[in-house]
Coordinates of N, CA, C and O in Angstrom, one line a residue:
C1 N -5.7 14.4 -67.8 CA -4.5 14.7 -68.5 C -4.3 13.7 -69.6 O -3.4 13.8 -70.4
G2 N -5.2 12.7 -69.7 CA -5.3 11.8 -70.8 C -4.1 11.4 -71.7 O -3.4 10.6 -71.3
L3 N -4.0 12.1 -72.8 CA -2.9 11.8 -73.8 C -1.6 12.3 -73.4 O -0.6 11.7 -73.7
M4 N -1.5 13.4 -72.7 CA -0.2 14.0 -72.4 C 0.5 13.2 -71.2 O 1.8 13.2 -71.2
C5 N -0.2 12.7 -70.3 CA 0.5 11.9 -69.2 C -0.3 10.7 -68.9 O -1.1 10.7 -68.0
P6 N -0.1 9.7 -69.7 CA -0.9 8.4 -69.5 C -0.5 7.8 -68.2 O 0.6 7.8 -67.8
S7 N -1.5 7.2 -67.6 CA -1.3 6.5 -66.3 C -0.8 5.1 -66.6 O -1.3 4.4 -67.4
V8 N 0.2 4.7 -65.8 CA 0.7 3.4 -65.9 C -0.1 2.4 -65.0 O 0.0 1.2 -65.0
F9 N -1.0 3.0 -64.2 CA -1.8 2.3 -63.3 C -3.1 1.8 -63.9 O -3.9 1.1 -63.2
G10 N -3.5 2.3 -65.0 CA -4.8 1.9 -65.6 C -5.9 2.8 -65.1 O -5.8 3.6 -64.2
E11 N -7.1 2.5 -65.6 CA -8.2 3.3 -65.3 C -8.8 3.0 -63.9 O -9.3 3.8 -63.3
R12 N -8.7 1.8 -63.5 CA -9.3 1.4 -62.2 C -8.4 1.5 -61.1 O -8.7 1.1 -60.0
G13 N -7.3 2.0 -61.2 CA -6.3 2.1 -60.1 C -5.3 1.0 -60.2 O -5.3 0.2 -61.1
F14 N -4.4 1.1 -59.3 CA -3.2 0.2 -59.3 C -3.6 -1.0 -58.4 O -4.0 -0.9 -57.3
A15 N -3.4 -2.2 -59.0 CA -3.6 -3.5 -58.3 C -2.3 -4.2 -58.1 O -1.6 -4.5 -59.1
L16 N -2.0 -4.5 -56.9 CA -0.8 -5.3 -56.6 C -1.0 -6.7 -57.0 O -2.1 -7.3 -56.9
P17 N 0.1 -7.4 -57.5 CA 0.0 -8.8 -57.7 C -0.4 -9.5 -56.4 O 0.0 -9.0 -55.3
S18 N -1.0 -10.6 -56.4 CA -1.5 -11.3 -55.2 C -0.4 -11.6 -54.2 O -0.6 -11.5 -53.0
T19 N 0.7 -12.0 -54.7 CA 1.8 -12.3 -53.9 C 2.3 -11.1 -53.1 O 2.5 -11.2 -51.8
L20 N 2.5 -10.0 -53.7 CA 2.9 -8.8 -53.0 C 1.8 -8.3 -52.1 O 2.1 -7.8 -51.0
D21 N 0.5 -8.4 -52.5 CA -0.5 -8.1 -51.6 C -0.5 -8.9 -50.3 O -0.7 -8.4 -49.2
W22 N -0.3 -10.2 -50.5 CA -0.3 -11.1 -49.3 C 0.9 -10.7 -48.5 O 0.8 -10.7 -47.2
L23 N 2.1 -10.4 -49.1 CA 3.3 -10.1 -48.3 C 3.1 -8.8 -47.5 O 3.4 -8.7 -46.3
F24 N 2.5 -7.8 -48.1 CA 2.2 -6.5 -47.4 C 1.2 -6.7 -46.3 O 1.3 -6.1 -45.2
A25 N 0.2 -7.6 -46.5 CA -0.8 -7.8 -45.5 C -0.1 -8.5 -44.3 O -0.4 -8.3 -43.1
L26 N 0.8 -9.5 -44.6 CA 1.5 -10.2 -43.6 C 2.4 -9.2 -42.8 O 2.4 -9.3 -41.5
Q27 N 3.0 -8.3 -43.5 CA 3.8 -7.3 -42.8 C 3.0 -6.4 -41.9 O 3.4 -6.1 -40.8
V28 N 1.8 -5.9 -42.4 CA 1.0 -5.1 -41.6 C 0.5 -5.9 -40.3 O 0.5 -5.3 -39.2
G29 N 0.2 -7.1 -40.5 CA -0.2 -7.9 -39.3 C 0.9 -8.1 -38.3 O 0.7 -7.9 -37.1
A30 N 2.1 -8.2 -38.8 CA 3.3 -8.3 -37.9 C 3.5 -7.0 -37.2 O 3.9 -7.0 -36.0
E31 N 3.4 -5.9 -37.9 CA 3.6 -4.6 -37.3 C 2.5 -4.3 -36.2 O 2.8 -3.7 -35.2
E32 N 1.3 -4.8 -36.4 CA 0.2 -4.6 -35.4 C 0.5 -5.4 -34.2 O 0.3 -4.9 -33.1
Q33 N 1.0 -6.6 -34.4 CA 1.4 -7.5 -33.2 C 2.5 -6.8 -32.5 O 2.6 -6.8 -31.2
L34 N 3.5 -6.3 -33.2 CA 4.7 -5.7 -32.6 C 4.2 -4.5 -31.8 O 4.7 -4.2 -30.7
Q35 N 3.3 -3.7 -32.4 CA 2.8 -2.5 -31.7 C 2.2 -2.9 -30.4 O 2.4 -2.2 -29.4
S36 N 1.4 -4.0 -30.3 CA 0.7 -4.4 -29.1 C 1.8 -4.8 -28.1 O 1.6 -4.5 -26.9
V37 N 2.8 -5.5 -28.5 CA 3.9 -5.9 -27.6 C 4.6 -4.6 -27.0 O 4.8 -4.5 -25.8
F38 N 4.9 -3.6 -27.9 CA 5.6 -2.5 -27.4 C 4.7 -1.6 -26.5 O 5.2 -0.9 -25.6
N39 N 3.4 -1.6 -26.7 CA 2.5 -0.9 -25.8 C 2.5 -1.5 -24.4 O 2.6 -0.8 -23.4
R40 N 2.6 -2.8 -24.4 CA 2.8 -3.5 -23.1 C 4.2 -3.2 -22.5 O 4.3 -3.0 -21.3
L41 N 5.2 -3.1 -23.3 CA 6.5 -2.8 -22.8 C 6.6 -1.4 -22.2 O 7.2 -1.2 -21.2
W42 N 5.9 -0.5 -22.9 CA 5.9 0.9 -22.4 C 5.2 1.0 -21.0 O 5.6 1.8 -20.2
N43 N 4.2 0.2 -20.8 CA 3.5 0.2 -19.5 C 4.2 -0.6 -18.4 O 3.9 -0.4 -17.3
D44 N 5.1 -1.5 -18.8 CA 5.8 -2.3 -17.8 C 7.3 -2.1 -18.0 O 7.9 -2.6 -18.9
R45 N 7.8 -1.3 -17.1 CA 9.2 -0.9 -17.2 C 10.2 -2.1 -17.1 O 11.2 -2.1 -17.7
F46 N 9.8 -3.0 -16.2 CA 10.7 -4.2 -16.1 C 10.8 -5.0 -17.4 O 11.8 -5.4 -17.9
L47 N 9.6 -5.1 -18.1 CA 9.6 -5.7 -19.4 C 10.4 -4.9 -20.4 O 11.1 -5.5 -21.3
L48 N 10.4 -3.6 -20.3 CA 11.2 -2.8 -21.2 C 12.7 -3.0 -21.0 O 13.4 -3.2 -21.9
L49 N 13.1 -3.1 -19.7 CA 14.5 -3.4 -19.4 C 14.9 -4.7 -19.9 O 16.0 -4.9 -20.4
T50 N 14.0 -5.7 -19.8 CA 14.3 -7.0 -20.2 C 14.5 -7.1 -21.7 O 15.4 -7.7 -22.2
G51 N 13.7 -6.3 -22.5 CA 13.8 -6.3 -23.9 C 15.1 -5.6 -24.4 O 15.6 -5.9 -25.4
L52 N 15.6 -4.7 -23.6 CA 16.8 -4.0 -23.9 C 18.1 -4.6 -23.5 O 19.1 -4.5 -24.1
V53 N 18.0 -5.4 -22.4 CA 19.3 -5.9 -21.9 C 19.3 -7.5 -22.0 O 20.2 -8.0 -22.6
A54 N 18.3 -8.1 -21.4 CA 18.3 -9.6 -21.3 C 18.2 -10.2 -22.7 O 18.9 -11.2 -23.0
A55 N 17.3 -9.7 -23.5 CA 17.1 -10.3 -24.8 C 18.4 -10.3 -25.7 O 18.8 -11.3 -26.3
P56 N 19.0 -9.1 -25.8 CA 20.3 -9.1 -26.6 C 21.4 -10.0 -26.1 O 22.1 -10.7 -26.8
V57 N 21.5 -10.0 -24.8 CA 22.6 -10.9 -24.2 C 22.3 -12.3 -24.4 O 23.2 -13.1 -24.9
L58 N 21.0 -12.7 -24.2 CA 20.7 -14.1 -24.4 C 20.8 -14.5 -25.9 O 21.4 -15.6 -26.2
E59 N 20.3 -13.7 -26.8 CA 20.4 -14.0 -28.2 C 21.8 -14.0 -28.7 O 22.1 -14.9 -29.5
E60 N 22.6 -13.1 -28.3 CA 24.0 -13.1 -28.8 C 24.7 -14.3 -28.2 O 25.5 -14.9 -29.0
C61 N 24.5 -14.7 -27.0 CA 25.2 -15.9 -26.5 C 24.7 -17.1 -27.2 O 25.6 -18.0 -27.5
L62 N 23.5 -17.2 -27.5 CA 22.9 -18.4 -28.2 C 23.4 -18.4 -29.7 O 23.8 -19.5 -30.1
Y63 N 23.3 -17.3 -30.4 CA 23.5 -17.4 -31.8 C 24.9 -17.0 -32.3 O 25.3 -17.4 -33.4
R64 N 25.6 -16.1 -31.5 CA 26.9 -15.7 -31.9 C 28.0 -16.3 -30.9 O 29.1 -16.2 -31.2
G65 N 27.5 -16.8 -29.8 CA 28.5 -17.4 -28.9 C 29.3 -18.5 -29.5 O 30.6 -18.5 -29.3
P66 N 28.7 -19.4 -30.2 CA 29.6 -20.5 -30.9 C 30.6 -19.9 -31.9 O 31.7 -20.4 -32.0
L67 N 30.2 -18.8 -32.5 CA 31.1 -18.2 -33.5 C 32.3 -17.6 -32.8 O 33.4 -17.7 -33.2
Y68 N 32.0 -17.0 -31.6 CA 33.1 -16.4 -30.8 C 34.0 -17.5 -30.3 O 35.3 -17.3 -30.3
V69 N 33.5 -18.6 -29.8 CA 34.3 -19.6 -29.2 C 35.2 -20.3 -30.3 O 36.4 -20.5 -30.0
F70 N 34.6 -20.5 -31.5 CA 35.4 -21.2 -32.5 C 36.0 -20.3 -33.5 O 36.4 -20.7 -34.6
R71 N 36.1 -19.0 -33.2 CA 36.7 -18.0 -34.2 C 38.1 -18.3 -34.7 O 38.4 -18.0 -35.8
D72 N 38.9 -18.9 -33.8 CA 40.3 -19.2 -34.2 C 40.5 -20.7 -34.6 O 41.6 -21.0 -35.1
W73 N 39.5 -21.5 -34.4 CA 39.7 -23.0 -34.6 C 39.2 -23.4 -36.0 O 39.7 -24.4 -36.6
A74 N 38.2 -22.7 -36.5 CA 37.6 -23.1 -37.8 C 38.2 -22.4 -38.9 O 38.7 -21.3 -38.8
A75 N 38.2 -23.1 -40.1 CA 38.7 -22.4 -41.3 C 37.7 -21.3 -41.7 O 36.6 -21.3 -41.3
S76 N 38.2 -20.3 -42.4 CA 37.4 -19.1 -42.7 C 36.1 -19.4 -43.4 O 35.1 -18.9 -43.0
Y77 N 36.1 -20.3 -44.4 CA 34.9 -20.6 -45.1 C 33.9 -21.4 -44.3 O 32.7 -21.2 -44.4
T78 N 34.4 -22.2 -43.4 CA 33.6 -23.0 -42.5 C 32.9 -22.0 -41.5 O 31.8 -22.1 -41.2
W79 N 33.7 -21.1 -41.0 CA 33.3 -20.1 -40.0 C 32.2 -19.3 -40.5 O 31.1 -19.1 -39.9
W80 N 32.4 -18.7 -41.8 CA 31.4 -17.9 -42.4 C 30.1 -18.7 -42.8 O 29.0 -18.1 -42.8
G81 N 30.3 -19.9 -43.1 CA 29.2 -20.8 -43.4 C 28.3 -21.0 -42.2 O 27.1 -20.9 -42.2
A82 N 29.0 -21.2 -41.1 CA 28.3 -21.4 -39.8 C 27.6 -20.0 -39.4 O 26.5 -20.0 -38.9
A83 N 28.3 -18.9 -39.7 CA 27.7 -17.6 -39.4 C 26.4 -17.4 -40.2 O 25.4 -16.9 -39.7
A84 N 26.4 -17.8 -41.5 CA 25.2 -17.7 -42.3 C 24.1 -18.5 -41.8 O 22.9 -18.1 -41.7
V85 N 24.4 -19.8 -41.5 CA 23.4 -20.7 -41.0 C 22.8 -20.2 -39.6 O 21.6 -20.1 -39.5
L86 N 23.7 -19.7 -38.7 CA 23.2 -19.2 -37.5 C 22.4 -17.9 -37.7 O 21.4 -17.6 -36.9
S87 N 22.7 -17.1 -38.7 CA 22.0 -15.9 -38.9 C 20.6 -16.2 -39.5 O 19.6 -15.5 -39.2
V88 N 20.5 -17.2 -40.3 CA 19.2 -17.7 -40.8 C 18.3 -18.2 -39.7 O 17.2 -17.8 -39.5
V89 N 18.9 -19.0 -38.8 CA 18.2 -19.5 -37.6 C 17.8 -18.4 -36.7 O 16.6 -18.4 -36.2
F90 N 18.6 -17.4 -36.5 CA 18.3 -16.2 -35.7 C 17.1 -15.5 -36.3 O 16.2 -15.1 -35.6
A91 N 17.1 -15.3 -37.6 CA 16.0 -14.6 -38.2 C 14.7 -15.4 -38.1 O 13.7 -14.8 -37.8
L92 N 14.8 -16.6 -38.4 CA 13.6 -17.5 -38.3 C 13.1 -17.6 -36.9 O 11.9 -17.8 -36.7
S93 N 13.9 -17.5 -35.9 CA 13.5 -17.7 -34.5 C 12.7 -16.5 -34.0 O 12.1 -16.6 -32.9
H94 N 12.6 -15.5 -34.7 CA 11.8 -14.3 -34.3 C 10.4 -14.3 -34.7 O 9.7 -13.4 -34.6
S95 N 10.0 -15.4 -35.3 CA 8.6 -15.6 -35.7 C 8.0 -14.5 -36.6 O 6.9 -14.0 -36.4
V96 N 8.9 -14.0 -37.5 CA 8.4 -13.1 -38.5 C 8.5 -13.7 -39.9 O 9.2 -14.7 -40.0
A97 N 7.9 -13.1 -40.8 CA 8.0 -13.7 -42.2 C 8.1 -12.5 -43.2 O 8.0 -11.4 -42.8
G98 N 8.3 -12.9 -44.4 CA 8.4 -11.9 -45.5 C 9.7 -11.2 -45.4 O 10.7 -11.7 -45.1
L99 N 9.6 -9.9 -45.8 CA 10.8 -9.1 -45.9 C 11.4 -8.7 -44.5 O 12.5 -8.2 -44.4
S100 N 10.6 -9.0 -43.4 CA 11.2 -8.8 -42.1 C 12.3 -9.7 -41.7 O 13.1 -9.4 -40.8
L101 N 12.5 -10.8 -42.5 CA 13.6 -11.7 -42.2 C 14.9 -11.0 -42.7 O 16.0 -11.3 -42.1
L102 N 14.9 -10.2 -43.7 CA 16.1 -9.6 -44.2 C 16.9 -8.8 -43.2 O 18.1 -9.0 -43.0
P103 N 16.3 -7.8 -42.5 CA 17.0 -7.1 -41.5 C 17.6 -7.9 -40.4 O 18.7 -7.7 -39.9
L104 N 16.8 -9.0 -40.0 CA 17.3 -9.8 -38.9 C 18.5 -10.7 -39.4 O 19.5 -10.9 -38.7
F105 N 18.5 -11.1 -40.6 CA 19.6 -11.9 -41.2 C 20.8 -10.9 -41.3 O 21.9 -11.3 -41.0
A106 N 20.6 -9.7 -41.8 CA 21.7 -8.7 -41.9 C 22.3 -8.4 -40.5 O 23.5 -8.3 -40.4
L107 N 21.4 -8.3 -39.5 CA 21.9 -8.1 -38.1 C 22.8 -9.2 -37.7 O 23.8 -9.0 -37.1
G108 N 22.4 -10.4 -38.0 CA 23.1 -11.6 -37.6 C 24.5 -11.6 -38.3 O 25.5 -11.9 -37.7
M109 N 24.5 -11.3 -39.6 CA 25.8 -11.3 -40.3 C 26.7 -10.2 -39.9 O 27.9 -10.3 -39.8
A110 N 26.1 -9.0 -39.6 CA 26.9 -7.9 -39.1 C 27.5 -8.2 -37.8 O 28.7 -7.8 -37.5
S111 N 26.7 -8.9 -36.9 CA 27.3 -9.3 -35.6 C 28.4 -10.3 -35.8 O 29.5 -10.2 -35.1
A112 N 28.3 -11.2 -36.7 CA 29.3 -12.2 -37.0 C 30.6 -11.4 -37.6 O 31.7 -11.8 -37.2
W113 N 30.4 -10.5 -38.4 CA 31.5 -9.7 -39.0 C 32.2 -9.0 -37.9 O 33.4 -8.9 -37.9
L114 N 31.5 -8.4 -36.9 CA 32.1 -7.7 -35.8 C 33.0 -8.6 -35.0 O 34.1 -8.3 -34.6
I115 N 32.5 -9.8 -34.8 CA 33.3 -10.8 -34.0 C 34.5 -11.2 -34.8 O 35.6 -11.3 -34.3
A116 N 34.4 -11.4 -36.1 CA 35.5 -11.8 -37.0 C 36.5 -10.7 -37.0 O 37.8 -10.9 -37.0
R117 N 36.1 -9.5 -37.1 CA 37.0 -8.3 -37.3 C 37.7 -7.9 -36.0 O 38.9 -7.6 -36.0
S118 N 36.9 -7.9 -34.9 CA 37.5 -7.4 -33.6 C 38.1 -8.6 -32.7 O 38.8 -8.3 -31.8
H119 N 37.7 -9.8 -33.0 CA 38.0 -10.9 -32.1 C 37.5 -10.7 -30.7 O 38.1 -11.2 -29.7
R120 N 36.5 -10.0 -30.5 CA 35.8 -9.7 -29.3 C 34.3 -10.0 -29.4 O 33.8 -9.9 -30.5
F121 N 33.7 -10.2 -28.3 CA 32.2 -10.5 -28.3 C 31.4 -9.2 -28.0 O 30.3 -9.1 -28.5
W122 N 31.9 -8.3 -27.3 CA 31.1 -7.1 -26.9 C 30.6 -6.2 -28.0 O 29.6 -5.6 -27.9
P123 N 31.4 -6.1 -29.1 CA 30.8 -5.2 -30.2 C 29.6 -5.8 -30.8 O 28.6 -5.1 -31.2
S124 N 29.5 -7.1 -30.9 CA 28.3 -7.8 -31.4 C 27.1 -7.5 -30.4 O 26.0 -7.3 -30.8
L125 N 27.4 -7.6 -29.1 CA 26.4 -7.4 -28.1 C 25.9 -5.9 -28.2 O 24.7 -5.6 -28.1
A126 N 26.8 -5.0 -28.4 CA 26.5 -3.6 -28.5 C 25.6 -3.3 -29.7 O 24.7 -2.5 -29.6
L127 N 25.9 -3.9 -30.8 CA 25.1 -3.8 -32.0 C 23.7 -4.3 -31.8 O 22.7 -3.6 -32.1
H128 N 23.6 -5.4 -31.1 CA 22.3 -6.0 -30.9 C 21.5 -5.1 -29.9 O 20.3 -4.8 -30.1
F129 N 22.2 -4.6 -28.9 CA 21.5 -3.6 -28.0 C 21.0 -2.4 -28.7 O 19.9 -2.0 -28.5
L130 N 21.8 -1.8 -29.6 CA 21.4 -0.6 -30.3 C 20.3 -0.9 -31.2 O 19.4 -0.1 -31.4
Y131 N 20.3 -2.1 -31.8 CA 19.1 -2.5 -32.7 C 17.8 -2.5 -31.9 O 16.8 -2.0 -32.3
H132 N 17.9 -3.2 -30.7 CA 16.7 -3.3 -29.9 C 16.3 -1.9 -29.4 O 15.1 -1.5 -29.3
F133 N 17.3 -1.1 -29.0 CA 17.0 0.3 -28.6 C 16.3 1.1 -29.6 O 15.3 1.8 -29.4
F134 N 16.8 1.0 -30.9 CA 16.2 1.7 -32.0 C 14.7 1.2 -32.2 O 13.8 2.1 -32.3
L135 N 14.5 -0.1 -32.2 CA 13.2 -0.6 -32.4 C 12.2 -0.2 -31.3 O 11.1 0.3 -31.6
L136 N 12.7 -0.3 -30.1 CA 11.8 0.1 -29.0 C 11.6 1.6 -29.0 O 10.4 2.0 -28.7
S137 N 12.6 2.4 -29.2 CA 12.3 3.9 -29.2 C 11.4 4.3 -30.3 O 10.5 5.2 -30.1
V138 N 11.6 3.8 -31.5 CA 10.7 4.1 -32.6 C 9.2 3.7 -32.3 O 8.3 4.5 -32.5
T139 N 9.1 2.5 -31.8 CA 7.7 2.0 -31.5 C 7.1 2.7 -30.3 O 5.9 3.1 -30.4
V140 N 7.9 3.0 -29.3 CA 7.3 3.8 -28.2 C 6.9 5.2 -28.6 O 5.9 5.7 -28.3
F141 N 7.8 5.8 -29.5 CA 7.4 7.1 -30.0 C 6.2 7.1 -30.8 O 5.3 7.9 -30.7
Q142 N 6.0 6.1 -31.7 CA 4.8 5.9 -32.5 C 3.6 5.7 -31.6 O 2.5 6.3 -31.8
S143 N 3.7 4.9 -30.5 CA 2.6 4.6 -29.7 C 2.2 5.9 -28.9 O 1.0 6.1 -28.7
L144 N 3.1 6.7 -28.5 CA 2.8 8.0 -27.9 C 2.1 8.9 -28.8 O 1.2 9.6 -28.5
Y145 N 2.6 8.9 -30.1 CA 2.0 9.8 -31.1 C 0.6 9.3 -31.4 O -0.3 10.1 -31.6
W146 N 0.4 8.0 -31.5 CA -0.9 7.5 -31.8 C -2.0 7.6 -30.7 O -3.2 7.5 -30.9
M147 N -1.5 7.8 -29.5 CA -2.4 7.9 -28.3 C -3.2 9.2 -28.4 O -4.2 9.3 -27.8
D148 N -2.7 10.2 -29.1 CA -3.4 11.5 -29.1 C -4.7 11.5 -29.9 O -5.0 10.8 -30.7

């Protein structure tokens, strides 16, 4: 189609900048590791239950528990600053890199917002459970689909 629809990708195809290429390769590696973990989870029901119940409870107590305890004692800007710091630590503690940190940071801030809005701890816990449930169900579905 030469002159009528010139390609923005050039003649040799589209080449990603090296930084983006590295980031996507890192993401693919993380997804492959996550897939192997979820394959083990699917085969071990106790591990599946632990991933759905124990992990959200432990992580919420560790990363949002201090926010819940000090929700009425700290000034608003101090509380939200602590929420941001704890959300960054929460994201970094999951040993992921690249763009995978953003959803985890958003989950941490959404959980903090739920605590600030409702003055209760359980909505934050429910959000974390739903997040884990979504990740596990999508990955289990994909692993069942890939087994064929």
